[in-house]
PDB file of C-alpha atoms in Angstrom:
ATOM      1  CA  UNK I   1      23.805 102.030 167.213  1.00  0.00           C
ATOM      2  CA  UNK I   2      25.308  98.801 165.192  1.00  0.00           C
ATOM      3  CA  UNK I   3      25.160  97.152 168.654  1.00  0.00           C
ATOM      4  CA  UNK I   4      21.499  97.484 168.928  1.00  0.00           C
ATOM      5  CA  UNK I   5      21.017  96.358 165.104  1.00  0.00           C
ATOM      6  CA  UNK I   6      22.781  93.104 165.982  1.00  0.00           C
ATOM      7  CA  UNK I   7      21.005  92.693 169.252  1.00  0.00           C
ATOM      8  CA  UNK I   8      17.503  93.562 167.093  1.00  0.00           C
ATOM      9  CA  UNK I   9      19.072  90.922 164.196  1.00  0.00           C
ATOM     10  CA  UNK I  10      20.045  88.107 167.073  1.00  0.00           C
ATOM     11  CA  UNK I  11      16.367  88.432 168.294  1.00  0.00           C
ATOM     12  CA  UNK I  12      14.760  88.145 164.692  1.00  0.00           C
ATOM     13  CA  UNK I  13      16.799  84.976 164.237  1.00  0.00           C
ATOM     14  CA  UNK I  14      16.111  83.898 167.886  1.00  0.00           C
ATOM     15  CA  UNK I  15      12.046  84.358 167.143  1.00  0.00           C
ATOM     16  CA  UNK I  16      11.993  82.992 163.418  1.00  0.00           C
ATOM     17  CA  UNK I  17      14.356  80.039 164.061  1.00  0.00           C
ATOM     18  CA  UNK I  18      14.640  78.724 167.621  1.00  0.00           C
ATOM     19  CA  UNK I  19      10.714  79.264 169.054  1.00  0.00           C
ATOM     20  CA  UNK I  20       9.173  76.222 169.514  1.00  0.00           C
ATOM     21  CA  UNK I  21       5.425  76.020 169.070  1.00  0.00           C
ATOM     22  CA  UNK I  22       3.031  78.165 171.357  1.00  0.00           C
ATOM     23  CA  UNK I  23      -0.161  76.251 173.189  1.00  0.00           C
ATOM     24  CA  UNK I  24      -2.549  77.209 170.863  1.00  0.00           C
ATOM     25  CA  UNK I  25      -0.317  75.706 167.828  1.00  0.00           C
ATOM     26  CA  UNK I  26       0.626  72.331 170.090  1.00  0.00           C
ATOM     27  CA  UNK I  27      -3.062  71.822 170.813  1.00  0.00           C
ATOM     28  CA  UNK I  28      -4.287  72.547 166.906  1.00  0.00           C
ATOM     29  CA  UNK I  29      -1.317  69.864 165.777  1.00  0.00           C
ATOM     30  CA  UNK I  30      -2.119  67.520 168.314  1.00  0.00           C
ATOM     31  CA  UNK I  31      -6.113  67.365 167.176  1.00  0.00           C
ATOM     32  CA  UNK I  32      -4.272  67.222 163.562  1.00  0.00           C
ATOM     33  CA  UNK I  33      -2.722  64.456 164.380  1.00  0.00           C
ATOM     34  CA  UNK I  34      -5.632  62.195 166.416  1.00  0.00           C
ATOM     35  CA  UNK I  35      -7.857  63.654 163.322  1.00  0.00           C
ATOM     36  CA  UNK I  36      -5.315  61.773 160.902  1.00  0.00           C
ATOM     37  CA  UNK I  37      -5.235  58.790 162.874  1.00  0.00           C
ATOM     38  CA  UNK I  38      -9.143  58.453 163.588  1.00  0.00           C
ATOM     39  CA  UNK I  39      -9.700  58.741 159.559  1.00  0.00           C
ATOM     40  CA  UNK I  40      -7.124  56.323 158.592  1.00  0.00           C
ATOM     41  CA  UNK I  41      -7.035  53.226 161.335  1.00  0.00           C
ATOM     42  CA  UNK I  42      -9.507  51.268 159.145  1.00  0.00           C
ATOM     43  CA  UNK I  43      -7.532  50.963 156.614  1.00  0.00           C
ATOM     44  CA  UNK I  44      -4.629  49.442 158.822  1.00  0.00           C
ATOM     45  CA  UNK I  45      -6.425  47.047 161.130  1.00  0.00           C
ATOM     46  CA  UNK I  46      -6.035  44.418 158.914  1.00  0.00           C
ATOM     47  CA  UNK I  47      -1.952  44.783 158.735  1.00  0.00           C
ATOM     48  CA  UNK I  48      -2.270  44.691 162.236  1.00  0.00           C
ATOM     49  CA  UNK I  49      -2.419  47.988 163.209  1.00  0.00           C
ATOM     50  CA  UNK I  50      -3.856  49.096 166.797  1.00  0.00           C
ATOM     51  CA  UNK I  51      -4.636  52.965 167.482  1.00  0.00           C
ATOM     52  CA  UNK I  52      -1.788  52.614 170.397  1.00  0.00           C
ATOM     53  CA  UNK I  53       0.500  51.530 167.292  1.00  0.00           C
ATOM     54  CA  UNK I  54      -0.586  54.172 164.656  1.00  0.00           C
ATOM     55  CA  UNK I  55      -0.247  56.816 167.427  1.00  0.00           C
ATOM     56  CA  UNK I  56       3.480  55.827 168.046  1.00  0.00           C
ATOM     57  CA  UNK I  57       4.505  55.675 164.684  1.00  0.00           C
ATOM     58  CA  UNK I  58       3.221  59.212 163.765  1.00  0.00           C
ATOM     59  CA  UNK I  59       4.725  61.024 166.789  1.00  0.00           C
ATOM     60  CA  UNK I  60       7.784  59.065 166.641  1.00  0.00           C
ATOM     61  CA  UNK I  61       7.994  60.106 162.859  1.00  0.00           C
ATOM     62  CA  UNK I  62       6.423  63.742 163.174  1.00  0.00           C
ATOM     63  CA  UNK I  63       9.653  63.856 165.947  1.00  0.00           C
ATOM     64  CA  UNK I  64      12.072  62.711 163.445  1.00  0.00           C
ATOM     65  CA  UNK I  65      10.859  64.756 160.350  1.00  0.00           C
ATOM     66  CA  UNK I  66      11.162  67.515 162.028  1.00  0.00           C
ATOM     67  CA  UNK I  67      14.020  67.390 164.600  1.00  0.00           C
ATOM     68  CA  UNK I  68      12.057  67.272 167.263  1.00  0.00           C
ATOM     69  CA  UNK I  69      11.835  65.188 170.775  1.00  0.00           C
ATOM     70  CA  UNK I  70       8.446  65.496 171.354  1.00  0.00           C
ATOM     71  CA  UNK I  71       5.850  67.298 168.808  1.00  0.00           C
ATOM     72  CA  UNK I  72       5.231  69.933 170.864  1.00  0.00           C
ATOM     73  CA  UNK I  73       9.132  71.330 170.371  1.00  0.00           C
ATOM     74  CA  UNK I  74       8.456  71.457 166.459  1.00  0.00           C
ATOM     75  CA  UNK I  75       9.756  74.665 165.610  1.00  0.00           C
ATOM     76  CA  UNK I  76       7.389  77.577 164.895  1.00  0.00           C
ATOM     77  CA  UNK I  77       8.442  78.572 161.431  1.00  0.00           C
ATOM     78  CA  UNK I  78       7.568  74.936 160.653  1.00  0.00           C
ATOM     79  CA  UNK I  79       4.403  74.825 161.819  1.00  0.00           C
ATOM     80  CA  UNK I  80       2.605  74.988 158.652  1.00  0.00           C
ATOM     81  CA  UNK I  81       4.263  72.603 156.989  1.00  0.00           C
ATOM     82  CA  UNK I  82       3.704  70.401 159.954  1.00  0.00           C
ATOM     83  CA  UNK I  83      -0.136  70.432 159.541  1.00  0.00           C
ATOM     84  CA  UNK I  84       0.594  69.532 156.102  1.00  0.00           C
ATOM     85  CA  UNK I  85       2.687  66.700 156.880  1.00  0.00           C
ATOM     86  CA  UNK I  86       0.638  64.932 159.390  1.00  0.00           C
ATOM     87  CA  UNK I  87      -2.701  65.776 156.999  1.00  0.00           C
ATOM     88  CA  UNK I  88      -0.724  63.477 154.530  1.00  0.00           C
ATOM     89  CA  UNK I  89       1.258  60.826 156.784  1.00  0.00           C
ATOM     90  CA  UNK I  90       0.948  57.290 156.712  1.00  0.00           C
ATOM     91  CA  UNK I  91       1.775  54.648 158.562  1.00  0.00           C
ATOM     92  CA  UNK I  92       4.965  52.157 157.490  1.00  0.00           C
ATOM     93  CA  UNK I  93       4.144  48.626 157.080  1.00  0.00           C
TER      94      UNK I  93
END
């Protein structure tokens, strides 16, 4: 029986910790993320901004706020606070 409990308590940790996004949750960030960048380019053109440019800097910052080589690998327990984060990102001048 205590083997079982630690297999059941390895596989908790394995599907709260280590599971990266599923489709569904990679598809509703990515439309998070082109939302954020469609509402907010205007404000940047004139720093020289292009959408190429914007799009880069949030992915390559989304990766490094979270730990993550591409934004579909964010982790699944931080998936909320994902949206968040890219709902409130800017862009570094």
């Amino acid at each position: 029986m205590p083997a079982i409990k630690k297999e059941v308590t390895d596989l908790k940790r394995v599907f709260s910790e280590e599971l990266t996004l599923n489709h569904g949750q990679q598809q509703s960030l990515h439309h998070e993320i082109k939302k954020r960048v469609e509402s907010i380019i205007e404000d940047y053109q004139e720093s020289g901004f292009t959408k190429q440019k914007m799009y880069s800097q949030i992915h390559k910052n989304l990766r490094r706020a979270f730990s993550a080589p591409k934004y579909i690998f964010v982790k699944r327990k931080d998936y909320q606070e994902a949206l968040v984060w890219v709902k409130t990102w800017r862009p570094l001048l």
